[in-house]
CSV table of C-alpha atoms in Angstrom, one decimal:
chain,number,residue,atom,x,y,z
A,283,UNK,CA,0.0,0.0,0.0
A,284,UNK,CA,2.5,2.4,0.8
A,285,UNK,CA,4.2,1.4,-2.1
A,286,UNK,CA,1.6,2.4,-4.4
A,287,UNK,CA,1.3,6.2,-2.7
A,288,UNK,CA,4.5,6.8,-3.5
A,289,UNK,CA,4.5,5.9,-6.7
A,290,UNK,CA,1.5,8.2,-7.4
A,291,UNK,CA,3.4,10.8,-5.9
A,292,UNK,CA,6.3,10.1,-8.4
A,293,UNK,CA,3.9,10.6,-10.7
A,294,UNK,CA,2.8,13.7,-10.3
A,295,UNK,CA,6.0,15.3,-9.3
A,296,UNK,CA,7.3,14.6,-12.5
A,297,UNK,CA,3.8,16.1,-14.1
A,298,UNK,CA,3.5,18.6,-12.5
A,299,UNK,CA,7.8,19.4,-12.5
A,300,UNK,CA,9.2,22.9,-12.6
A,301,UNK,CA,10.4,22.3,-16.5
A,302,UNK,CA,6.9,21.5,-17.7
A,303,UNK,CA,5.3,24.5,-15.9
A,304,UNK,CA,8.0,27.0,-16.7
A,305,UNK,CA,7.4,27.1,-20.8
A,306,UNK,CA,3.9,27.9,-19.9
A,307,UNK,CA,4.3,30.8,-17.8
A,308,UNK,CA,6.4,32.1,-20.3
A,309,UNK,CA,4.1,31.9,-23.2
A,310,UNK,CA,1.7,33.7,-21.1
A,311,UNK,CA,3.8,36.8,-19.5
A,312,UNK,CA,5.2,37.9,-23.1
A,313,UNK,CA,4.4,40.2,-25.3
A,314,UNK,CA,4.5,38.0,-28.5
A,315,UNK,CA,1.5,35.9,-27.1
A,316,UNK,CA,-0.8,39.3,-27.0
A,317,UNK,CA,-2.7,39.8,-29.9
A,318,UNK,CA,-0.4,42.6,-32.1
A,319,UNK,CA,-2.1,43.7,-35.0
A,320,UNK,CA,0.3,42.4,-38.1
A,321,UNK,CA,3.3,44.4,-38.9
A,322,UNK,CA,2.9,46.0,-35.3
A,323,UNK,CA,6.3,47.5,-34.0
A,324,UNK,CA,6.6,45.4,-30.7
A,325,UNK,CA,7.0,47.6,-27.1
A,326,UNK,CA,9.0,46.6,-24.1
A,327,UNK,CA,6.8,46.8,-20.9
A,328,UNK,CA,10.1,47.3,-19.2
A,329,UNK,CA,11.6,50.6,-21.0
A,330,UNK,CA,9.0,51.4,-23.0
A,331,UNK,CA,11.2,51.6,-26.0
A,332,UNK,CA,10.2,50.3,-29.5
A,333,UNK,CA,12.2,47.3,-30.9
A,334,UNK,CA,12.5,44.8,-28.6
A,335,UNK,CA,10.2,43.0,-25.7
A,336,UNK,CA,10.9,42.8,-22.4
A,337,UNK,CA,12.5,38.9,-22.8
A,338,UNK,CA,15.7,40.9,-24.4
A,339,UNK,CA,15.5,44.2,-22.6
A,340,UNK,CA,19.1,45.3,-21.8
A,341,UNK,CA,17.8,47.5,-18.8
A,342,UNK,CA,16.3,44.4,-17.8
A,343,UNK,CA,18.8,44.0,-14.4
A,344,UNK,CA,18.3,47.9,-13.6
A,345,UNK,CA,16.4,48.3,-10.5
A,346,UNK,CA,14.4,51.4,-9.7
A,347,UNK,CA,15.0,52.0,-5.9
A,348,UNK,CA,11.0,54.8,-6.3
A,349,UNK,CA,9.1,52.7,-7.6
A,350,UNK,CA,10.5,49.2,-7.0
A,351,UNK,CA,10.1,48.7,-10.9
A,352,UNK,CA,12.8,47.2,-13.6
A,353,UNK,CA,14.1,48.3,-16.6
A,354,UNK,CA,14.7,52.2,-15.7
A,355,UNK,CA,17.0,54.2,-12.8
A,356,UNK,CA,15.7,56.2,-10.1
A,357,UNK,CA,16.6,59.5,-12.0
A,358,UNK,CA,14.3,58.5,-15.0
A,359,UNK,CA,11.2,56.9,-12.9
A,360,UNK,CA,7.9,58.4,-13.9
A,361,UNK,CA,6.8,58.8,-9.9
A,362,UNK,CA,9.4,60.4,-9.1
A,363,UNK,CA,9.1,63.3,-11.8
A,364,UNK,CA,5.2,63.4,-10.9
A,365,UNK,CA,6.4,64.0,-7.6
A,366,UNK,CA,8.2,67.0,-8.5
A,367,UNK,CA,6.1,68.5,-10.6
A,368,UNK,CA,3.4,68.5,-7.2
A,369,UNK,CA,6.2,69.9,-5.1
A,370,UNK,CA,6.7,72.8,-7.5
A,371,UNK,CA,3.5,73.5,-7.6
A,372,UNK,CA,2.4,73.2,-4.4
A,373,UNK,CA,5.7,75.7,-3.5
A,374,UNK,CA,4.7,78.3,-6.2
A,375,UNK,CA,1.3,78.1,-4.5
A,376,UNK,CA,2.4,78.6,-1.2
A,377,UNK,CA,4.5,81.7,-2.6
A,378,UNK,CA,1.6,83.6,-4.1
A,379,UNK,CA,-0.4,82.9,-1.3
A,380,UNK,CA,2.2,84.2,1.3
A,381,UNK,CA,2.8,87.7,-1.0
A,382,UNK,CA,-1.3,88.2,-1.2
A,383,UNK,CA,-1.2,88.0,2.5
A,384,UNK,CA,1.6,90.4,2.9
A,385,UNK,CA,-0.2,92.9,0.6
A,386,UNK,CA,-3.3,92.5,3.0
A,387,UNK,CA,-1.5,93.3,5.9
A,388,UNK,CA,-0.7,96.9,4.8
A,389,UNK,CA,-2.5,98.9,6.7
A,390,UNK,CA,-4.9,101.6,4.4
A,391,UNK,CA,-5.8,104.6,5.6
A,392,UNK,CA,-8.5,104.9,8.1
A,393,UNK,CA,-9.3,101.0,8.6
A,394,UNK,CA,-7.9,98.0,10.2
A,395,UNK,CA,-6.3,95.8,8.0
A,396,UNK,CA,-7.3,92.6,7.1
A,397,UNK,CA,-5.7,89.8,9.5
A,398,UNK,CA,-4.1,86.7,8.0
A,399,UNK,CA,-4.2,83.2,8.8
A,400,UNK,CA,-0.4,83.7,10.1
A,401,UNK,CA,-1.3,86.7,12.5
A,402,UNK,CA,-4.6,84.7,14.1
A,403,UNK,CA,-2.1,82.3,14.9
A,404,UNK,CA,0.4,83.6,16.2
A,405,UNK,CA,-1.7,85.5,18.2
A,406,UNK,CA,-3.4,82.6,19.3
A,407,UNK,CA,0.1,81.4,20.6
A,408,UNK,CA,1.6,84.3,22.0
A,409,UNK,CA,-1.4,84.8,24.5
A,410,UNK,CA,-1.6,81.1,25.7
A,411,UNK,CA,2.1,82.2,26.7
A,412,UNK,CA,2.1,84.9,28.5
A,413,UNK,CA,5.7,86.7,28.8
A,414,UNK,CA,7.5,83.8,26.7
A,415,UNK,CA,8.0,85.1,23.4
A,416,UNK,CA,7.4,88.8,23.1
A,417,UNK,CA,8.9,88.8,19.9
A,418,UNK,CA,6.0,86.9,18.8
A,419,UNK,CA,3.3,89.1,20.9
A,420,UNK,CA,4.9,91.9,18.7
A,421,UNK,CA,4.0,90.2,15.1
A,422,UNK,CA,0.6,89.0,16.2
A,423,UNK,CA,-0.3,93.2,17.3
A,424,UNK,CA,1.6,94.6,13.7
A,425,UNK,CA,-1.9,94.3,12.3
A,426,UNK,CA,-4.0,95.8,15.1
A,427,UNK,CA,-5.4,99.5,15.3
A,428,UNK,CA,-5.7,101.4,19.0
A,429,UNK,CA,-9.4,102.2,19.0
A,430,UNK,CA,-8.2,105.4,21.4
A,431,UNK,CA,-5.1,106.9,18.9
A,432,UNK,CA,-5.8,105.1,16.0
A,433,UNK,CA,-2.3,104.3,15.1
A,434,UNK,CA,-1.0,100.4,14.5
A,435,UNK,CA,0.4,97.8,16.9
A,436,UNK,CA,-1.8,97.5,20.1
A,437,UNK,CA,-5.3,97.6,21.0
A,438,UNK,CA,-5.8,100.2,23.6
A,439,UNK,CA,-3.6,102.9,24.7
A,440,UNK,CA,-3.9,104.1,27.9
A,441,UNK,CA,-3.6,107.9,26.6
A,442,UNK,CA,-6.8,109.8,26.9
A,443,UNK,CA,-7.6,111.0,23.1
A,444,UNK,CA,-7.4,114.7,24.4
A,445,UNK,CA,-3.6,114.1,25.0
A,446,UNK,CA,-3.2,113.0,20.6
A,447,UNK,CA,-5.3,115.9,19.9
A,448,UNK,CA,-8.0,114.3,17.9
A,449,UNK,CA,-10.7,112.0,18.4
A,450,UNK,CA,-10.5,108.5,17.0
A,451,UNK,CA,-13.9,106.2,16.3
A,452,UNK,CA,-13.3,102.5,17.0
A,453,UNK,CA,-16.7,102.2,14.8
A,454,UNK,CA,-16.0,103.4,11.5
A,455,UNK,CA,-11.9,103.9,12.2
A,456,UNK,CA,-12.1,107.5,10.9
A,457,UNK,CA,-11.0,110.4,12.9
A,458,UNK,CA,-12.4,113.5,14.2
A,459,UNK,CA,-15.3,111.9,16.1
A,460,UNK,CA,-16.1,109.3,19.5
A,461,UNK,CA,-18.3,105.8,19.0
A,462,UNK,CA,-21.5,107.8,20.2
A,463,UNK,CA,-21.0,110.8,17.6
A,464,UNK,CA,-20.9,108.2,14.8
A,465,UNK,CA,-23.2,108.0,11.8
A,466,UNK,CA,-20.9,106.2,9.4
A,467,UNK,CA,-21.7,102.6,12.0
A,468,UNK,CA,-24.2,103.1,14.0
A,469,UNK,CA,-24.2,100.5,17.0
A,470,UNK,CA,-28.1,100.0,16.6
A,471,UNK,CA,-27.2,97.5,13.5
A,472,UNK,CA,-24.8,95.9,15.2
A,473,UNK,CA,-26.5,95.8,18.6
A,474,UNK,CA,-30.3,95.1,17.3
A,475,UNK,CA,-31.5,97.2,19.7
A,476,UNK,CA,-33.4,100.3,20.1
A,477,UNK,CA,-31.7,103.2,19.1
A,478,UNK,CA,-32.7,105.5,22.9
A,479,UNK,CA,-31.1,102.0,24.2
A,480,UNK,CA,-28.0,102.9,22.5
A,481,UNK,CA,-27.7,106.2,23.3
A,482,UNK,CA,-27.9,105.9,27.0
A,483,UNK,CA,-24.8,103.7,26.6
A,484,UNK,CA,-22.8,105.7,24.2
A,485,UNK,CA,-23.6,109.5,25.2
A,486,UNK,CA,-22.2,111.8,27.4
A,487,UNK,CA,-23.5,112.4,30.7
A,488,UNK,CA,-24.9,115.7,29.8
A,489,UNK,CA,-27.5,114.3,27.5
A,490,UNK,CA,-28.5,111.9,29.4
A,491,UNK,CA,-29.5,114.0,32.2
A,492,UNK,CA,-31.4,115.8,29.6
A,493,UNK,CA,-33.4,113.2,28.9
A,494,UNK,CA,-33.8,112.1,31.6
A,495,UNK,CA,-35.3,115.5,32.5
A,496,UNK,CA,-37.5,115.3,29.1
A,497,UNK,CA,-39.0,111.8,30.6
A,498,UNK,CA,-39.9,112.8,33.6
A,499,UNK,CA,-41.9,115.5,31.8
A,500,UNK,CA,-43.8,113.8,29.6
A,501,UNK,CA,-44.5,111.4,32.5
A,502,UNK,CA,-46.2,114.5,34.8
A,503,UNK,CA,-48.4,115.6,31.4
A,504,UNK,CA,-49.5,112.2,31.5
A,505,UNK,CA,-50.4,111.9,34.8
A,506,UNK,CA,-52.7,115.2,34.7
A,507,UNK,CA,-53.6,114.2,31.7
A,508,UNK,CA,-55.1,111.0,33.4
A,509,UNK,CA,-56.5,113.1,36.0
A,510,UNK,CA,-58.4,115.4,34.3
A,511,UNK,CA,-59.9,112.6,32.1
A,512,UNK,CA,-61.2,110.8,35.2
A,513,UNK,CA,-62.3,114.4,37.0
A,514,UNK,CA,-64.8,114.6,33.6
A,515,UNK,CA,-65.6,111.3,33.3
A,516,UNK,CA,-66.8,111.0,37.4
A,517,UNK,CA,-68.6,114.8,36.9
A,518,UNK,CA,-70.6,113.0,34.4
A,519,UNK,CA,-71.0,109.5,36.0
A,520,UNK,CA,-70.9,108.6,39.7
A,521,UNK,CA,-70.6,105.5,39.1
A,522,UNK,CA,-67.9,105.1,36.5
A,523,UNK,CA,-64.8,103.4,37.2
A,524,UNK,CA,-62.3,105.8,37.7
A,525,UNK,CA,-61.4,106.1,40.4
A,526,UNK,CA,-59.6,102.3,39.6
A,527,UNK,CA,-57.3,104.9,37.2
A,528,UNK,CA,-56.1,106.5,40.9
């Protein structure tokens, strides 16, 4: 019995051998098997190049150390040029990008200039870290506008706006007038309140004392006005209900 097994196995380890299988992979993996239309210039799959097949390619040993592929050097790989061609774009990209930020940070004439992605953060970092870096607290305030002055590179002086002489409106950033004289802005947009709301925030004392006087006015005309209406309305009727006005 176990003669016989191994004598099947014999058998088809010498059918199934390594010299009868390796004719057949052949036949199928080259070009000359693929259907060519006739008098069709054969291509290597290897270099590419016209003339010969891969079988016969004399680049055939060359290893590619990009791609892992034969038949063409590192410097001549088709990834790797791809590759560059990205990189260059992506660094032009980045170049434009940076000098279009630049030209926003210049700061125009009566209004803040428009803050970049870098300034945010760096910003964003200099105040998590306070003391650390001041160089970095100095970049992230280049593009900021003192709503008291008005000039560039921090947010609030302590100077009153009598000391610079003029004015400065942290609403519309134009000089010559305060946040409650504005009419370029007005803070009822931004607010969505009433506008008398508003002005009891914004004005000056003075003016609201004067309304405050105008109120209480209209409030006593009211009340005599109530008074009189209920003094005709019980001269008429006893019983009418108005003295629930009192």
């Amino acid at each position: 019995m176990a003669s016989n097994i191994d004598a099947r196995r014999r058998r088809n380890q010498n059918h199934y051998s390594s010299e009868s299988i390796v004719p057949t992979l052949d036949m199928l993996t080259t070009e000359s098997s693929l259907s060519q239309p006739h008098g069709a210039v054969p291509v290597c799959f290897s270099c590419f190049e016209e003339g010969h097949e891969s079988t016969s390619c004399p680049l055939s040993g060359v290893l590619c150390l990009c791609c892992g592929g034969k038949g063409h050097d590192t410097e001549d790989c088709p990834i790797y040029f791809v590759d560059l061609s990205i990189r260059g774009c992506l660094t032009a990209h980045i170049q434009e990008r940076t000098e279009q930020a630049k030209r926003r940070l210049i700061p125009d004439k009566g209004r803040f200039p428009a803050e970049s992605l870098e300034t945010s953060s760096i910003s964003t970092k200099s105040g998590s870290k306070s003391g650390s870096n001041k160089s970095a607290k100095r970049r992230s305030l280049y593009a900021v506008q003192c709503i008291v002055c008005g000039n560039m590179g921090h947010a609030n002086c302590r100077a009153s706006p009598l000391q610079h002489g003029v004015s400065h409106c942290p609403r519309c950033c134009h000089p010559g007038h305060t946040a409650a004289e504005c009419v370029r802005y007005p803070l009822t947009l931004q607010l969505g309140c009433s506008k008398d709301a508003v002005d009891s925030m914004t004005s000056p004392r003075d003016m609201i004392e004067k309304k405050e006087q105008s109120q209480r006015l209209q409030k006593m005309k009211w009340q005599k006005h109530r008074e009189s209406s209920a003094a005709r309305a019980f001269a008429k009727d006893p019983w009418h209900p108005c003295h629930l006005l009192n």
